[in-house]
Amino acid sequence: MSQQTTIRKLAALVNTPVEKLLEQLSEAGMQFSDPDQVVTSAEKLKLLGFLKRAHGKGDAPVEEIAAPKKITLNRSRKQELTVGGGKNRQTVDVVVRKKVTLSRPTEGAALDPDAERAEILRKLEESRAKNLSEQQRLAEEDKRRADEAEQRRQEAEAEAERLRQAAAAAAAAPEDADPAAARRTPGHGHGHKPAAAARPDERGAAAAKPKANRGSHAMVSGVEDDDKTARFAGQLHLSASDRARRSTGNTRGKPQRGGPQRRSGAQSRSGGGPHGFERPTAPVQREVAIGDAITVADLAQKLAMKGGDVVKALFKMGVMATITQSIDHDTAVLAVEELGHTAVRADADDAESELIAHVGEAQGEQVVRPPVVTIMGHVDHGKTSLLDYIRRTKVASGEAGGITQHIGAYHVETDKGVISFLDTPGHAAFTSMRARGAKLTDIVVLVVAADDGVMPQTAEAIQHAKAAKVPLIVAINKIDKSGADPSRVKNELLEHDVVAEDFGGDTQVVELSAKTGDGVDDLLDAISLQSEVLELRAVAEGRASGTVIESSLDKGRGPVATVLVQQGLLARGDYLVCGIQYGRVRALFDETGSQTQSAGPSIPVQVLGLSGVPEAGDDFVVVADERLAKEVAQQRETKRRETRLVQAAGNRMEDIMAQMGQAEQQLSLNLVIKADVQGSVEALRQALTALSNDQIRVNIIVAGVGGITESDANSAAAAKATIIGFNVRADASARKVIENSALDLRYFSVIYDVIDQVKQVASGILGMEIREEIIGIAQVRDVFRSSKFGAVAGCMVVEGVVKRSKPIRVLRDNTVVFEGELESLRRFKENVDEVRNGTECGIGVKAYNDVKAGDQIECFERIEVQRTL
């Protein structure tokens, strides 16, 4: 009985009502009011003495009242054993009965807690000593058996050696020796070896290498028993029963069907012996770690459930997903909570965390760095020409159509110091390139043509600069032209909250001419002044980091990435991770194509050696070894693939029903896009996808960098897609597939030509539509009755032309009351083909005699019109 026993527990223990026990305690002189009060050992003894005296026991020992002197327990256990095998197999019931008698402890032991504890410790010590002596005895016995087995083996080997020597001596004996002795030694005269000679060999072989027994238990030899007993020697942690069971099971040899091993399995299945599995008494609530996305199969494995049960739970939530599909984090969390478990966020960014710690270690002293300047503006306003004059090269003449379609990166040595320039495209389709350039830059130079003013892309560039919180310098170009008006440009900039310094604002405005070079030095001075105000600094040493400006796939050099170093020093041989790609820098090239050994902050270079073409806008980081770079890249790739699968799944019932409703109406135009650089792929994808409407959907099947390959052609053939090559060409194998499959292949070098051609292709898919065009309206002035034609309406043509044999509608109060054909058209009793505006006529309506004065007769015709986007 524990020391923390309450009255309620004591009442339940002695099978007495709580109220009666409280009354007995009160009679014994102890006041208790709450059944949950604790009863001490002294109070229990006091109550026991009171009850003893009340029942006339006098001073009898407490043990005689509290408990009997002896308790006898009878235990019975029933088991089933399978005997025999095959047809002779039968089941035998074995009942084991056990009788245990427990004696009462010594006098006063149960009453004294210290004495009881000492008694328990003494018994434990005796049990431990007994077990230790038993184990030592068993170990000594095992050792003795092993020694005896070894001795028998040595004796058998010695006997075998002696017999071999005797046989050799007999074979070497002279021919005149006793033939009877020779015959007696090898055999009995009938070709068999004597048993006495064979037995020592067999014993020696058995002692040297035990062999598996085949047959019943009677075939088990003593040598094998000793060997297997020696094998289990040293396992002192086993109990005597376990040791006997294992020894018996191993010495029985290879079991037959239904033999001892089968019998042991039957015993285990019957539940008689102890086992390590227990049925849980309460529902198990698991803590499931979930990342950004997870497949249904993985979720079921973490929940220890069948996949079908998880699919059923998702279906009840309105999510239709198979066991191999991926679901997003929020859906998985709802499913886990619905199934009664707890969801936690998976900390799967081990490699990312290591990368962040890796980069944090490589910090150093910051020094002044060159400014990064992005030139932005509307198309054909002179951005590239201005940069061309600064670099003293010819870049604009090399661009397709005279417009920039790639984001270019250059650094130039000027009288004001080193300046890095980013030249962005001005076409409307290259919005992402301009936004990316504004995020990378320190200063934005907005080029505006003096004769053209602020245009749509000019306003968009202003918004990008404001969103990136980058200072703006306005360069008014083409001031040498006759229609130049810089004041008008400054006034138009006011509408976009760009206030020039002349008007009291804080935006520097420079007037220049990229053709003659006037004002270019003033622009460089403004850039230098702005960079001094910004106090641009960066770490010049240590591991480099930066951003990918542009990337492409070169046939001879492989993946090429144009990167802008923002921190540290990028050198040949560095390991770097770039988005989902990684690699070692094999070579660095500047904008002129010359190799360089390293690049510092604000310097753009081309990098060779990556595992693939990175996405434009991805960050790159230099790491210490290839292992970390590979782990980070693979983890990012896995996360991106899971996110893409979740987005492409469309597994909600609402989405599926919506797609079923649109399937009959919306057409699809499949495209395969291959371009020379990643930025062009991104621009084409966005521009062409934006052409989709309710009638047709532009679907990009494949979009990538590099030439058109056989794989691209096969994808286009499977999806019946049009192939678009932007500054790339198809190889020989791809051209063969294109010719055999009769695919539509088109090459382009200017992006707006691509958009126009796709519009035409989409219009051809849409086909023709029938439109109704009203050609004339006649006002009914009076109605005449004719026996031949019925009701004839006397009308005045008030609009357009009324023609015979054209469909008409009769309108009354601007509501259509009849639709049919014009049967007859007369003027002065003569049949005519048409009647023009302002002329009276008689109109006979076929199969309609309810024409009234004041009605309008609307004449129309149906024409076919080509559908367009």
JSON list of N, CA and C in Angstrom, two decimals, residues 61-62 265 324 336 799 824:
[
{"chain": "A", "resi": 61, "resn": "PRO", "atom": "N", "xyz": [-1.72, -10.29, 16.52]},
{"chain": "A", "resi": 61, "resn": "PRO", "atom": "CA", "xyz": [-0.84, -9.64, 15.52]},
{"chain": "A", "resi": 61, "resn": "PRO", "atom": "C", "xyz": [-1.67, -9.07, 14.36]},
{"chain": "A", "resi": 62, "resn": "VAL", "atom": "N", "xyz": [-1.12, -8.03, 13.78]},
{"chain": "A", "resi": 62, "resn": "VAL", "atom": "CA", "xyz": [-1.84, -7.36, 12.68]},
{"chain": "A", "resi": 62, "resn": "VAL", "atom": "C", "xyz": [-1.93, -8.25, 11.46]},
{"chain": "A", "resi": 265, "resn": "GLY", "atom": "N", "xyz": [6.43, -22.38, -34.79]},
{"chain": "A", "resi": 265, "resn": "GLY", "atom": "CA", "xyz": [5.59, -21.32, -35.31]},
{"chain": "A", "resi": 265, "resn": "GLY", "atom": "C", "xyz": [4.17, -21.44, -34.82]},
{"chain": "A", "resi": 324, "resn": "THR", "atom": "N", "xyz": [-0.01, 8.43, -57.08]},
{"chain": "A", "resi": 324, "resn": "THR", "atom": "CA", "xyz": [1.29, 8.89, -57.58]},
{"chain": "A", "resi": 324, "resn": "THR", "atom": "C", "xyz": [1.34, 10.39, -57.78]},
{"chain": "A", "resi": 336, "resn": "VAL", "atom": "N", "xyz": [-3.95, 15.63, -43.36]},
{"chain": "A", "resi": 336, "resn": "VAL", "atom": "CA", "xyz": [-3.36, 15.04, -42.15]},
{"chain": "A", "resi": 336, "resn": "VAL", "atom": "C", "xyz": [-4.23, 15.36, -40.92]},
{"chain": "A", "resi": 799, "resn": "GLU", "atom": "N", "xyz": [-33.39, 53.64, -94.92]},
{"chain": "A", "resi": 799, "resn": "GLU", "atom": "CA", "xyz": [-31.97, 53.44, -94.65]},
{"chain": "A", "resi": 799, "resn": "GLU", "atom": "C", "xyz": [-31.45, 52.31, -95.52]},
{"chain": "A", "resi": 824, "resn": "SER", "atom": "N", "xyz": [-41.79, 39.41, -102.81]},
{"chain": "A", "resi": 824, "resn": "SER", "atom": "CA", "xyz": [-41.88, 40.25, -104.02]},
{"chain": "A", "resi": 824, "resn": "SER", "atom": "C", "xyz": [-41.50, 41.68, -103.67]}
]
